Short mmCIF file of C-alpha atoms and ligand atoms in Angstrom, two decimals:
data_model
loop_
_atom_site.label_atom_id
_atom_site.label_comp_id
_atom_site.label_asym_id
_atom_site.label_seq_id
_atom_site.Cartn_x
_atom_site.Cartn_y
_atom_site.Cartn_z
CA MET A 1248 112.44 99.47 141.12
CA THR A 1249 115.72 97.69 139.48
CA SER A 1250 117.76 99.55 137.01
CA ILE A 1251 119.92 97.71 134.22
CA PRO A 1252 122.96 100.04 133.96
CA THR A 1253 124.46 97.42 131.02
CA ILE A 1254 123.30 95.14 128.97
CA ALA A 1255 125.68 93.55 126.75
CA PRO A 1256 124.85 92.70 123.29
CA THR A 1257 126.65 89.35 123.07
CA THR A 1258 124.86 88.23 126.75
CA ASP A 1259 122.83 85.24 126.23
CA LEU A 1260 119.82 85.83 128.81
CA PRO A 1261 117.45 83.69 129.74
CA VAL A 1262 114.53 83.63 127.86
CA ALA A 1263 110.77 83.00 129.17
CA LEU A 1264 109.89 79.39 126.86
CA PRO A 1265 112.30 78.49 124.44
CA ASP A 1266 111.31 78.17 120.68
CA GLY A 1267 110.67 74.94 119.31
CA ASP A 1268 111.84 72.63 122.46
CA GLY A 1269 108.58 70.44 122.00
CA SER A 1270 107.14 71.97 125.43
CA THR A 1271 103.02 72.23 125.52
CA ALA A 1272 103.20 74.88 127.54
CA PRO A 1273 101.07 77.95 126.07
CA ARG A 1274 102.79 80.55 124.39
CA PRO A 1275 102.17 84.01 126.18
CA THR A 1276 101.42 86.70 123.72
CA VAL A 1277 102.59 89.76 122.99
CA TYR A 1278 101.03 92.76 121.50
CA ILE A 1279 103.02 96.04 120.30
CA GLU A 1280 101.31 99.27 119.59
CA THR A 1281 103.38 101.72 117.43
CA TYR A 1282 104.08 105.03 117.03
CA GLY A 1283 106.43 107.84 115.22
CA CYS A 1284 108.30 106.79 112.39
CA GLN A 1285 109.37 103.99 110.27
CA MET A 1286 111.97 103.37 112.23
CA ASN A 1287 109.69 102.74 115.66
CA VAL A 1288 107.90 100.14 113.15
CA ALA A 1289 111.21 98.59 111.90
CA ASP A 1290 112.00 98.41 115.93
CA SER A 1291 108.41 96.90 116.47
CA GLU A 1292 109.25 93.90 114.07
CA LEU A 1293 112.71 93.45 115.83
CA MET A 1294 110.82 93.46 119.13
CA TYR A 1295 108.35 91.09 117.95
CA GLY A 1296 111.07 88.93 116.05
CA ARG A 1297 112.92 89.00 119.48
CA LEU A 1298 109.89 87.99 121.87
CA GLN A 1299 108.96 85.15 119.31
CA ALA A 1300 111.85 83.58 119.37
CA SER A 1301 111.82 83.45 122.94
CA GLY A 1302 108.33 81.51 122.84
CA TYR A 1303 105.97 85.04 122.31
CA THR A 1304 102.94 84.58 120.22
CA PRO A 1305 102.84 88.04 118.39
CA VAL A 1306 98.55 89.21 118.59
CA ASP A 1307 97.12 91.97 116.77
CA VAL A 1308 95.00 93.13 119.33
CA PRO A 1309 95.02 94.38 122.97
CA ASP A 1310 92.44 92.27 124.47
CA GLY A 1311 93.71 90.13 126.53
CA ALA A 1312 97.34 90.15 125.74
CA ASP A 1313 99.85 88.67 128.12
CA VAL A 1314 102.43 91.43 127.34
CA ILE A 1315 101.25 95.07 125.59
CA LEU A 1316 104.27 97.02 124.70
CA VAL A 1317 103.97 100.86 123.66
CA ASN A 1318 106.56 101.54 121.02
CA THR A 1319 106.42 105.69 121.59
CA CYS A 1320 107.61 108.70 119.76
CA ALA A 1321 108.62 111.74 121.67
CA ILE A 1322 109.32 114.02 118.47
CA ARG A 1323 106.62 116.38 119.60
CA GLU A 1324 104.54 117.01 122.67
CA ASN A 1325 101.41 116.16 121.18
CA ALA A 1326 103.08 112.65 120.11
CA GLU A 1327 103.78 111.98 124.37
CA THR A 1328 100.21 113.26 125.00
CA ARG A 1329 98.72 110.28 123.17
CA VAL A 1330 100.65 107.94 124.44
CA ILE A 1331 100.02 108.92 127.89
CA GLY A 1332 95.97 108.79 127.12
CA ARG A 1333 96.54 105.48 125.49
CA LEU A 1334 98.52 104.18 128.15
CA GLY A 1335 95.41 105.03 130.52
CA GLU A 1336 93.40 103.37 127.91
CA LEU A 1337 94.99 100.39 127.43
CA ARG A 1338 94.31 99.56 131.14
CA ARG A 1339 91.10 98.23 130.68
CA PHE A 1340 92.35 95.26 128.28
CA MET A 1341 94.53 94.19 130.92
CA LYS A 1342 94.20 90.80 133.24
CA ARG A 1343 95.55 90.14 136.38
CA ASP A 1344 99.02 89.57 135.21
CA THR A 1345 99.36 91.17 131.62
CA ILE A 1346 102.62 93.00 131.60
CA VAL A 1347 102.46 96.51 130.09
CA GLY A 1348 106.16 98.04 128.67
CA VAL A 1349 106.90 101.19 127.61
CA THR A 1350 110.03 101.45 124.86
CA GLY A 1351 111.05 103.60 121.89
CA CYS A 1352 111.82 107.39 122.31
CA MET A 1353 109.49 108.37 125.35
CA ALA A 1354 110.91 105.74 127.30
CA GLN A 1355 114.17 106.47 126.63
CA ARG A 1356 113.47 110.42 127.35
CA LEU A 1357 111.41 109.78 130.52
CA GLY A 1358 112.94 106.69 131.89
CA PRO A 1359 112.19 105.83 135.39
CA ARG A 1360 109.74 108.88 135.43
CA VAL A 1361 107.05 106.88 133.04
CA LEU A 1362 106.99 104.19 136.16
CA GLU A 1363 106.23 106.65 138.69
CA GLN A 1364 103.67 108.26 136.43
CA ALA A 1365 102.06 105.19 135.24
CA LYS A 1366 102.06 102.48 137.99
CA HIS A 1367 100.40 99.81 135.88
CA VAL A 1368 103.75 99.67 133.44
CA SER A 1369 106.33 97.44 134.49
CA ILE A 1370 109.19 98.47 132.38
CA VAL A 1371 110.63 101.23 130.41
CA VAL A 1372 113.04 100.09 127.29
CA GLY A 1373 114.58 102.72 125.08
CA PRO A 1374 115.69 102.13 121.27
CA ASP A 1375 119.17 99.74 122.25
CA GLY A 1376 117.90 97.49 124.64
CA TYR A 1377 115.52 95.47 122.94
CA ARG A 1378 117.62 92.66 123.27
CA ALA A 1379 116.84 92.29 127.12
CA LEU A 1380 113.37 92.11 126.71
CA PRO A 1381 112.28 88.79 127.01
CA ALA A 1382 114.68 88.57 130.54
CA LEU A 1383 113.09 92.35 131.49
CA LEU A 1384 110.00 90.69 130.87
CA ASP A 1385 110.74 87.40 133.16
CA GLY A 1386 111.91 89.60 135.96
CA ALA A 1387 108.35 91.67 135.96
CA ARG A 1388 106.34 88.37 135.66
CA ARG A 1389 108.15 88.11 139.53
CA GLY A 1390 106.59 91.76 140.41
CA GLU A 1391 110.04 93.88 139.68
CA LYS A 1392 110.16 97.04 137.71
CA PHE A 1393 112.95 98.01 135.15
CA THR A 1394 114.29 100.85 133.54
CA ALA A 1395 116.73 100.19 130.39
CA THR A 1396 117.50 103.28 128.74
CA ASP A 1397 121.68 102.66 128.13
CA PHE A 1398 122.96 103.32 124.64
CA ASP A 1399 124.48 100.36 122.57
CA LEU A 1400 126.64 102.05 119.95
CA GLU A 1401 127.30 98.14 118.70
CA GLU A 1402 123.34 97.43 118.78
CA HIS A 1403 122.36 96.69 115.33
CA TYR A 1404 119.92 93.32 116.55
CA GLU A 1405 122.03 91.93 113.54
CA ASP A 1406 121.09 88.55 114.73
CA VAL A 1407 117.36 89.16 115.20
CA VAL A 1408 115.07 88.04 112.72
CA ALA A 1409 112.42 90.97 112.39
CA ARG A 1410 108.38 89.50 112.15
CA ARG A 1411 107.41 91.64 109.26
CA PHE A 1412 103.74 92.81 108.68
CA GLU A 1413 103.96 95.00 105.82
CA GLY A 1414 103.00 92.21 103.15
CA VAL A 1415 104.86 94.22 100.22
CA LYS A 1416 107.91 96.24 101.24
CA ALA A 1417 110.32 95.85 104.06
CA TRP A 1418 111.81 98.43 106.04
CA ILE A 1419 115.79 98.29 106.79
CA PRO A 1420 117.07 100.08 109.59
CA VAL A 1421 121.04 100.70 108.25
CA GLN A 1422 121.59 103.48 110.55
CA ARG A 1423 120.61 104.14 113.82
CA GLY A 1424 121.19 107.41 116.22
CA CYS A 1425 121.58 111.20 114.72
CA ASP A 1426 124.87 113.41 115.23
CA TYR A 1427 123.34 116.58 113.82
CA ARG A 1428 121.98 118.82 116.30
CA CYS A 1429 119.30 120.61 115.31
CA THR A 1430 118.25 123.33 118.19
CA TYR A 1431 114.52 121.95 118.08
CA CYS A 1432 115.32 117.93 117.67
CA ILE A 1433 115.04 115.79 120.62
CA VAL A 1434 115.84 112.53 118.61
CA PRO A 1435 119.70 113.12 119.02
CA THR A 1436 118.74 112.58 123.14
CA THR A 1437 116.65 110.01 122.42
CA ARG A 1438 118.48 107.76 119.94
CA GLY A 1439 122.01 108.33 120.55
CA PRO A 1440 124.87 108.78 118.40
CA GLU A 1441 124.95 108.08 114.57
CA ARG A 1442 126.45 104.15 113.94
CA SER A 1443 125.64 102.60 110.77
CA ARG A 1444 125.11 98.83 110.07
CA LYS A 1445 127.71 97.13 107.63
CA LEU A 1446 127.33 97.01 104.32
CA PRO A 1447 127.40 93.34 103.91
CA ASP A 1448 124.59 92.66 106.61
CA VAL A 1449 122.33 95.26 105.14
CA VAL A 1450 122.53 93.34 101.95
CA ARG A 1451 122.22 90.16 103.53
CA GLU A 1452 118.59 91.09 105.17
CA VAL A 1453 118.03 92.53 101.56
CA GLN A 1454 118.28 89.24 99.80
CA GLN A 1455 116.14 87.53 102.57
CA VAL A 1456 113.44 90.04 101.96
CA VAL A 1457 113.64 89.26 98.42
CA GLU A 1458 113.54 85.54 98.81
CA GLN A 1459 110.64 85.53 100.93
CA GLY A 1460 108.47 87.49 97.78
CA LEU A 1461 108.66 91.12 98.64
CA THR A 1462 110.00 93.33 96.37
CA GLU A 1463 110.40 97.00 97.63
CA VAL A 1464 112.90 97.80 100.40
CA VAL A 1465 113.29 101.12 102.27
CA LEU A 1466 116.62 102.13 103.87
CA LEU A 1467 115.70 103.45 107.05
CA GLY A 1468 118.16 106.27 109.32
CA GLN A 1469 117.75 109.50 110.46
CA THR A 1470 120.34 111.12 108.10
CA VAL A 1471 120.30 108.42 106.06
CA ASN A 1472 122.67 109.63 103.48
CA SER A 1473 125.53 110.12 105.80
CA TYR A 1474 125.29 106.56 106.07
CA HIS A 1475 128.96 105.04 106.17
CA ASP A 1476 130.36 101.77 107.78
CA GLY A 1477 133.96 102.25 107.97
CA ALA A 1478 134.57 101.01 104.57
CA HIS A 1479 131.20 102.24 102.36
CA ASP A 1480 129.30 104.78 102.10
CA PHE A 1481 125.88 105.52 101.04
CA ALA A 1482 126.66 105.40 97.30
CA ASP A 1483 128.12 102.06 97.96
CA LEU A 1484 124.96 100.88 99.87
CA LEU A 1485 122.58 102.03 97.17
CA ARG A 1486 124.40 100.44 94.45
CA ALA A 1487 124.94 97.11 96.33
CA VAL A 1488 121.51 97.18 97.69
CA GLY A 1489 119.90 97.96 94.00
CA ALA A 1490 121.82 94.88 92.65
CA VAL A 1491 120.22 92.41 94.67
CA ASP A 1492 118.41 90.07 92.01
CA GLY A 1493 114.66 90.29 92.46
CA LEU A 1494 114.54 93.66 93.96
CA ARG A 1495 112.35 95.94 91.77
CA ARG A 1496 112.06 99.37 94.04
CA LEU A 1497 114.87 100.86 96.37
CA ARG A 1498 113.59 104.07 98.73
CA TYR A 1499 115.37 105.71 101.34
CA THR A 1500 114.03 108.06 104.48
CA SER A 1501 115.22 110.66 104.88
CA PRO A 1502 118.55 112.31 103.70
CA HIS A 1503 120.02 115.50 104.91
CA PRO A 1504 120.53 117.76 102.21
CA ASN A 1505 124.13 118.46 103.06
CA ASP A 1506 125.08 114.22 102.87
CA PHE A 1507 124.17 114.18 98.90
CA SER A 1508 127.69 113.98 97.69
CA ASP A 1509 127.96 113.44 94.39
CA ARG A 1510 128.91 109.87 94.50
CA VAL A 1511 125.47 109.22 96.42
CA VAL A 1512 123.73 111.57 93.50
CA GLU A 1513 125.39 109.46 90.85
CA ALA A 1514 124.31 106.61 92.74
CA MET A 1515 120.65 107.15 93.06
CA ALA A 1516 120.99 108.13 89.26
CA THR A 1517 122.28 105.10 87.92
CA THR A 1518 120.77 102.37 90.17
CA PRO A 1519 117.51 101.17 88.02
CA ALA A 1520 115.82 99.94 91.14
CA VAL A 1521 115.82 103.53 93.16
CA CYS A 1522 112.71 105.40 92.85
CA GLU A 1523 112.42 108.53 91.37
CA HIS A 1524 111.24 110.08 94.99
CA VAL A 1525 113.51 111.75 97.40
CA HIS A 1526 112.22 112.80 101.03
CA LEU A 1527 114.31 115.81 101.35
CA PRO A 1528 113.12 117.90 104.68
CA MET A 1529 113.69 121.55 104.50
CA GLN A 1530 112.23 122.76 107.78
CA SER A 1531 112.29 126.42 106.34
CA GLY A 1532 113.05 128.72 103.54
CA SER A 1533 115.20 131.43 105.49
CA THR A 1534 118.61 130.92 106.14
CA ALA A 1535 118.45 132.87 109.08
CA MET A 1536 115.99 130.91 110.59
CA LEU A 1537 118.08 127.65 109.44
CA LYS A 1538 120.97 129.16 111.10
CA ARG A 1539 118.63 129.03 114.26
CA MET A 1540 117.78 125.61 113.78
CA LEU A 1541 121.36 124.83 113.16
CA ARG A 1542 120.22 122.92 109.97
CA ARG A 1543 123.83 123.57 108.57
CA TYR A 1544 122.34 124.62 104.86
CA THR A 1545 121.28 127.82 103.82
CA ARG A 1546 118.26 128.90 101.55
CA GLU A 1547 120.63 128.30 98.68
CA ASP A 1548 122.10 125.82 99.45
CA TYR A 1549 118.68 123.61 99.72
CA LEU A 1550 117.75 124.78 96.42
CA ALA A 1551 120.97 123.51 94.86
CA CYS A 1552 120.66 120.20 95.85
CA VAL A 1553 117.03 120.32 94.82
CA GLU A 1554 118.70 121.28 91.47
CA ARG A 1555 121.79 118.81 91.37
CA LEU A 1556 119.03 116.16 92.34
CA ARG A 1557 116.19 117.04 89.75
CA ALA A 1558 119.15 117.42 86.89
CA ALA A 1559 120.45 114.04 87.21
CA ILE A 1560 117.26 112.50 88.02
CA PRO A 1561 114.29 113.00 85.28
CA GLY A 1562 110.82 113.01 86.95
CA LEU A 1563 111.96 112.91 90.49
CA ALA A 1564 109.33 113.83 93.00
CA ILE A 1565 110.34 115.68 95.92
CA THR A 1566 108.64 115.56 99.36
CA THR A 1567 109.12 117.53 102.46
CA ASP A 1568 109.15 118.05 106.44
CA ILE A 1569 108.70 122.13 107.14
CA ILE A 1570 108.52 123.45 110.77
CA VAL A 1571 106.24 127.01 111.43
CA GLY A 1572 106.48 129.24 114.79
CA PHE A 1573 110.10 127.87 115.31
CA PRO A 1574 111.24 131.14 117.95
CA ALA A 1575 111.45 134.29 116.65
CA GLU A 1576 110.27 133.62 113.25
CA THR A 1577 109.63 136.64 111.57
CA ASP A 1578 106.97 137.63 108.93
CA GLU A 1579 109.72 137.65 106.30
CA GLU A 1580 111.49 134.47 107.31
CA PHE A 1581 107.80 132.52 107.31
CA ALA A 1582 107.62 134.42 103.38
CA ASP A 1583 110.79 133.33 102.75
CA THR A 1584 109.62 129.88 103.75
CA LEU A 1585 106.47 129.65 101.51
CA ASP A 1586 108.56 131.26 98.81
CA LEU A 1587 110.83 128.68 98.82
CA CYS A 1588 107.78 126.21 98.82
CA ARG A 1589 107.08 128.28 95.19
CA THR A 1590 109.94 128.01 94.12
CA VAL A 1591 110.72 124.36 94.47
CA ARG A 1592 107.22 123.16 93.91
CA PHE A 1593 107.18 120.35 96.14
CA ASP A 1594 104.88 117.16 95.45
CA ASP A 1595 103.66 116.82 99.12
CA ALA A 1596 105.14 118.02 102.56
CA PHE A 1597 104.30 117.17 106.29
CA MET A 1598 104.03 120.18 108.09
CA PHE A 1599 104.43 120.58 111.89
CA LYS A 1600 103.56 123.38 114.20
CA PHE A 1601 106.80 124.00 116.42
CA SER A 1602 106.66 122.04 119.56
CA PRO A 1603 109.38 122.74 122.06
CA ARG A 1604 111.13 119.56 123.82
CA GLU A 1605 112.74 119.55 127.20
CA GLY A 1606 116.61 120.15 127.15
CA THR A 1607 116.77 120.56 123.27
CA PRO A 1608 119.10 123.80 122.69
CA ALA A 1609 115.57 125.40 121.19
CA THR A 1610 113.94 126.14 124.86
CA ARG A 1611 116.88 127.95 126.18
CA MET A 1612 116.67 130.84 123.79
CA PRO A 1613 115.13 133.73 124.98
CA PRO A 1614 111.11 133.79 125.96
CA GLU A 1615 110.13 136.75 123.95
CA TRP A 1616 111.30 134.85 121.01
CA THR A 1617 108.24 132.26 121.62
CA ILE A 1618 105.68 132.95 118.88
CA PRO A 1619 101.66 133.03 120.07
CA ASP A 1620 99.78 130.45 119.29
CA ASP A 1621 97.55 132.20 116.96
CA VAL A 1622 100.10 133.36 115.23
CA VAL A 1623 101.54 130.11 114.18
CA ALA A 1624 97.99 128.68 113.81
CA ALA A 1625 97.86 131.48 111.15
CA ARG A 1626 100.99 130.82 109.48
CA PHE A 1627 100.00 126.81 109.21
CA ASP A 1628 97.31 127.22 108.07
CA HIS A 1629 98.65 129.79 105.23
CA LEU A 1630 101.22 127.11 104.89
CA VAL A 1631 99.42 123.92 104.21
CA GLN A 1632 96.84 126.11 102.14
CA THR A 1633 99.98 126.59 99.58
CA VAL A 1634 101.52 123.51 99.64
CA ARG A 1635 98.27 121.77 99.09
CA GLY A 1636 97.81 123.91 96.19
CA ILE A 1637 101.03 123.54 94.73
CA SER A 1638 100.49 119.47 94.74
CA ARG A 1639 96.98 119.63 93.55
CA GLU A 1640 98.05 121.44 91.01
CA LYS A 1641 101.01 119.25 90.10
CA ASN A 1642 98.19 116.34 90.33
CA LEU A 1643 95.63 117.74 87.78
CA ALA A 1644 98.67 117.92 85.20
CA ARG A 1645 99.11 113.76 85.43
CA LEU A 1646 95.46 113.22 84.97
CA GLY A 1647 95.58 110.88 81.58
CA ASP A 1648 99.34 109.76 82.36
CA ARG A 1649 99.98 105.95 82.57
CA CYS A 1650 102.42 104.33 85.31
CA GLU A 1651 104.10 101.62 86.88
CA VAL A 1652 102.03 100.62 90.52
CA LEU A 1653 102.30 98.41 93.32
CA VAL A 1654 99.57 97.31 94.98
CA GLU A 1655 100.22 97.45 98.68
CA LYS A 1656 96.89 96.78 100.64
CA VAL A 1657 92.97 97.44 101.10
CA ALA A 1658 92.16 101.13 101.29
CA ARG A 1659 90.51 101.93 104.13
CA ASP A 1660 87.34 102.02 102.06
CA GLY A 1661 87.42 98.52 102.54
CA GLU A 1662 86.71 98.53 98.26
CA LEU A 1663 89.31 99.39 96.45
CA LEU A 1664 93.28 98.83 96.76
CA GLN A 1665 96.03 101.37 97.82
CA ALA A 1666 99.25 101.27 95.26
CA ARG A 1667 101.69 103.62 94.87
CA SER A 1668 103.56 104.72 91.98
CA ARG A 1669 107.73 104.88 91.74
CA ASP A 1670 107.58 108.90 92.44
CA PHE A 1671 105.35 108.05 95.63
CA ARG A 1672 102.34 108.95 93.90
CA THR A 1673 99.27 107.13 95.77
CA VAL A 1674 97.02 105.51 93.55
CA MET A 1675 93.66 104.01 94.32
CA VAL A 1676 93.02 101.08 92.11
CA PRO A 1677 89.82 98.70 91.39
CA ALA A 1678 91.02 95.43 92.08
CA ASP A 1679 90.94 92.02 93.54
CA ALA A 1680 92.65 91.63 96.67
CA ALA A 1681 94.61 88.95 95.47
CA ARG A 1682 96.64 91.32 93.51
CA ILE A 1683 98.18 92.68 96.40
CA GLY A 1684 101.87 92.89 95.98
CA ASP A 1685 101.31 92.76 92.16
CA TYR A 1686 102.69 95.49 89.72
CA LEU A 1687 100.27 97.01 87.55
CA THR A 1688 100.01 99.43 84.87
CA VAL A 1689 97.42 102.06 85.47
CA GLN A 1690 96.00 105.35 83.84
CA LEU A 1691 95.50 108.02 86.37
CA THR A 1692 91.93 108.95 86.13
CA GLY A 1693 91.18 110.83 88.51
CA THR A 1694 92.57 113.19 91.87
CA THR A 1695 91.34 114.61 94.86
CA GLY A 1696 94.24 116.73 94.78
CA ALA A 1697 96.36 114.34 96.91
CA THR A 1698 95.78 111.14 96.01
CA PHE A 1699 94.87 109.41 92.60
CA THR A 1700 92.51 107.08 91.23
CA GLY A 1701 93.41 104.32 88.48
CA THR A 1702 92.56 101.88 85.90
CA PRO A 1703 94.32 99.00 84.81
CA VAL A 1704 95.19 98.85 81.38
CA THR A 1705 95.59 95.59 79.78
CA ALA A 1706 98.84 93.89 79.24
CA ALA A 1707 98.68 94.19 75.35
CA GLU A 1708 97.51 98.11 75.47
CA SER A 1709 100.36 98.79 78.33
CA ASP A 1710 103.51 96.99 75.90
CA ALA A 1711 101.98 99.54 73.39
CA THR A 1712 102.66 102.89 75.35
CA ASP A 1713 104.39 101.85 78.03
CA THR A 1714 105.80 104.86 80.00
CA VAL A 1715 106.43 102.78 82.97
CA ARG A 1716 109.27 100.63 84.08
CA PRO A 1717 112.06 103.36 83.51
CA ALA A 1718 114.90 101.84 81.51
CA PRO A 1719 118.04 101.52 83.53
CA ARG A 1720 119.16 105.55 83.67
CA ALA A 1721 122.40 105.94 81.91
CA GLN A 1722 125.48 107.59 82.94
CA LEU A 1723 124.57 111.19 83.51
CA PRO A 1724 126.40 113.83 81.97
CA THR A 1725 125.47 116.13 84.27
CA LEU A 1726 127.24 115.11 87.31
N1 LIG B 280 115.68 113.03 110.87
C1 LIG B 280 115.06 113.62 110.00
C2 LIG B 280 113.81 114.37 110.83
C3 LIG B 280 113.30 113.32 111.93
S1 LIG B 280 112.13 114.07 112.66
C4 LIG B 280 115.59 114.99 109.04
O1 LIG B 280 116.75 115.37 109.90
O2 LIG B 280 115.25 115.44 107.95
C5 LIG B 280 110.68 114.87 111.35
C6 LIG B 280 110.09 116.02 111.28
O3 LIG B 280 109.74 116.29 112.54
C7 LIG B 280 111.35 116.68 111.34
O4 LIG B 280 111.76 116.83 110.09
C8 LIG B 280 110.82 117.74 111.55
O5 LIG B 280 110.15 118.39 110.73
C9 LIG B 280 109.79 117.78 112.58
N2 LIG B 280 109.79 117.92 113.78
C10 LIG B 280 111.08 117.82 114.72
N3 LIG B 280 111.11 117.85 115.94
C11 LIG B 280 109.98 119.25 115.87
C12 LIG B 280 109.98 119.54 117.01
N4 LIG B 280 110.34 120.07 118.02
N5 LIG B 280 108.58 120.49 116.54
C13 LIG B 280 107.87 120.13 115.52
N6 LIG B 280 108.29 119.52 114.35
C14 LIG B 280 109.31 118.84 115.10
FE1 LIG B 281 116.59 115.37 114.34
FE2 LIG B 281 118.22 117.00 112.81
FE3 LIG B 281 118.86 114.81 113.05
FE4 LIG B 281 116.72 115.21 111.92
S1 LIG B 281 118.98 115.45 111.57
S2 LIG B 281 116.97 113.47 113.84
S3 LIG B 281 115.87 116.76 112.72
S4 LIG B 281 119.03 116.36 114.82
FE1 LIG B 282 109.45 109.87 117.33
FE2 LIG B 282 111.76 108.60 117.55
FE3 LIG B 282 111.04 108.77 115.16
S1 LIG B 282 111.27 110.65 118.58
S2 LIG B 282 110.02 110.38 114.84
S3 LIG B 282 110.31 107.72 116.95
S4 LIG B 282 112.82 108.15 116.06
#
C-alpha cells in the first residue's frame, strides 16, 4: 500500500488519456455514487469534471464501468453502514479490471482502514485529494493501492470544470471545512478547517452556469454565512452573486445562527434573487443542551435570530435540523425543544437520532449520560409528530394561494412534474416534461401535508393577480 503524503494542488500529474488528442483509444468509463449532503453532490460533479478532462466518460450505472467511485458520508453511523453494504453489492458490477475507489468523508475518517476492510477497493481519497484522481487511478491500474487523505487548505478546485447533472440549478461550494466544534459532529475531522473561495471566482462560476441556461444557484458551506475571503463577507457575496445577470434564484445552505450579522440579514433582504427561505439548524431548544453541544448560542439567541430574519424578509420560510437523544438529554430539555418548535413554527425539519461518532467530544461524555434507545425512539416519534403537525397546518393554510414555481424534474410517480416555490415548497404540477427549467405560476390546489399539488394558471390570469415575483425588496427600516 502506498500512501501519498502531500499532493500539491498545482502539480500537473500525468493523466490516463488526454482529452481531444485525436486518440481513438476507447475512453474508460467512470461511475460515481454519491451519499451525504449537497457538498458531496458538488464534489462528485467536480470529480466527474476532473476525470472527464483526463479522458474518462461519465456513466450513470455501475454495471461494467471501468472505474466505480463511492463518494461517502460519515455524519451518522447508519450513513456509513449503508456505504459498507453498498460496497459489497458493487462487487457484482465489477469487471476483472474495474477499479473501485472510496472518496468523501468516510474515506477521510477511516483512511487505510477502508483498504483493510474492503479488499476490492484500490483507492481511498479524502475531500481535498480529488485533483490527484487521474494519477491515483493510473497507479491503481498498475495494481497499487493508495490512501490520499491530507488536507489542502488552498484547494478549491478553481480550474476544474464541474460536470453538472442537475438540469435547473447549480450547487456552488463557496466555503470548505468548518471551524466550529459542535461536540457531536465529525465534519471538522472529515473536512478540515474552514476556508472560503475568492468572491470573484464564485461570481465567475455563477456567470458560467447562468450562461449555460441555469437560473438558480445554491451556495454551499458548512457555516456558509461565516464566508470571508479576506476582503469580502457573506453579505458582499450575496449581493455580488445576486447581481449576476439572468440569475433568478439564489439560495444558500447551511448558515449558522451566530453568523447572521446585520449586514448579512440586510443583504438577504435587499437582494431580490435571494429566495424567501432559510435553513437554520437549531439542534435543540434547550440552552443547557446547546451548551453541551457547543453550539455557541442560547435558546433565546436562536429565537432572536429567527425574529430578525422574519422581520427583514416577509414571507420567509424557515426549516431546521434537530437532534434528539444527545447525551444527558432530560425530559425537560426535550420539552424545551418541542416548545421552541411550536414557538418558531418551522415549515419543515430534518430530525435525527444522535449517533456517536468516533473521536468527537460527545463520545468522551460520561457513559451514564447515554439515553436509552427506547427513550430516544419515543422522543423522536413525538418530535416528528409535532413538527409534521405544524407544517401540515401551515401548508393547509396555503391552499388556494398562487405562487411562482421553477419546474425541476419529473416526479417519482413518473407523471407529474416536481417544482419548487421560492419559499422551498415542493409542488407537483401536471405539465409536459418540456417545461422542466421553466417558471410557472401555479395555484396550490391540494396538499399531502408535506407537499402540494398545483395547477398552472394562464398568463392572462396570472397577470391579473400576480402574487408571484416579489418586487425587489426595499431597504428595510427594521434593520
Ligand atoms: N454544518 C451544518 C450541519 C451539517 S450536518 C450546520 O452546522 O448546521 C447536518 C445535520 O446533521 C446537523 O445539522 C445535525 O442536525 C445532524 N448531525 C450532525 N452530526 C450528528 C450526529 N452525530 N448524530 C445525529 N445527527 C447529527
Ligand atoms: Fe458540524 Fe457544527 Fe460545523 Fe455544522 S457547525 S459542520 S454541526 S461542527
Ligand atoms: Fe456527510 Fe461529509 Fe456532508 S459527513 S453530511 S458528506 S460534509
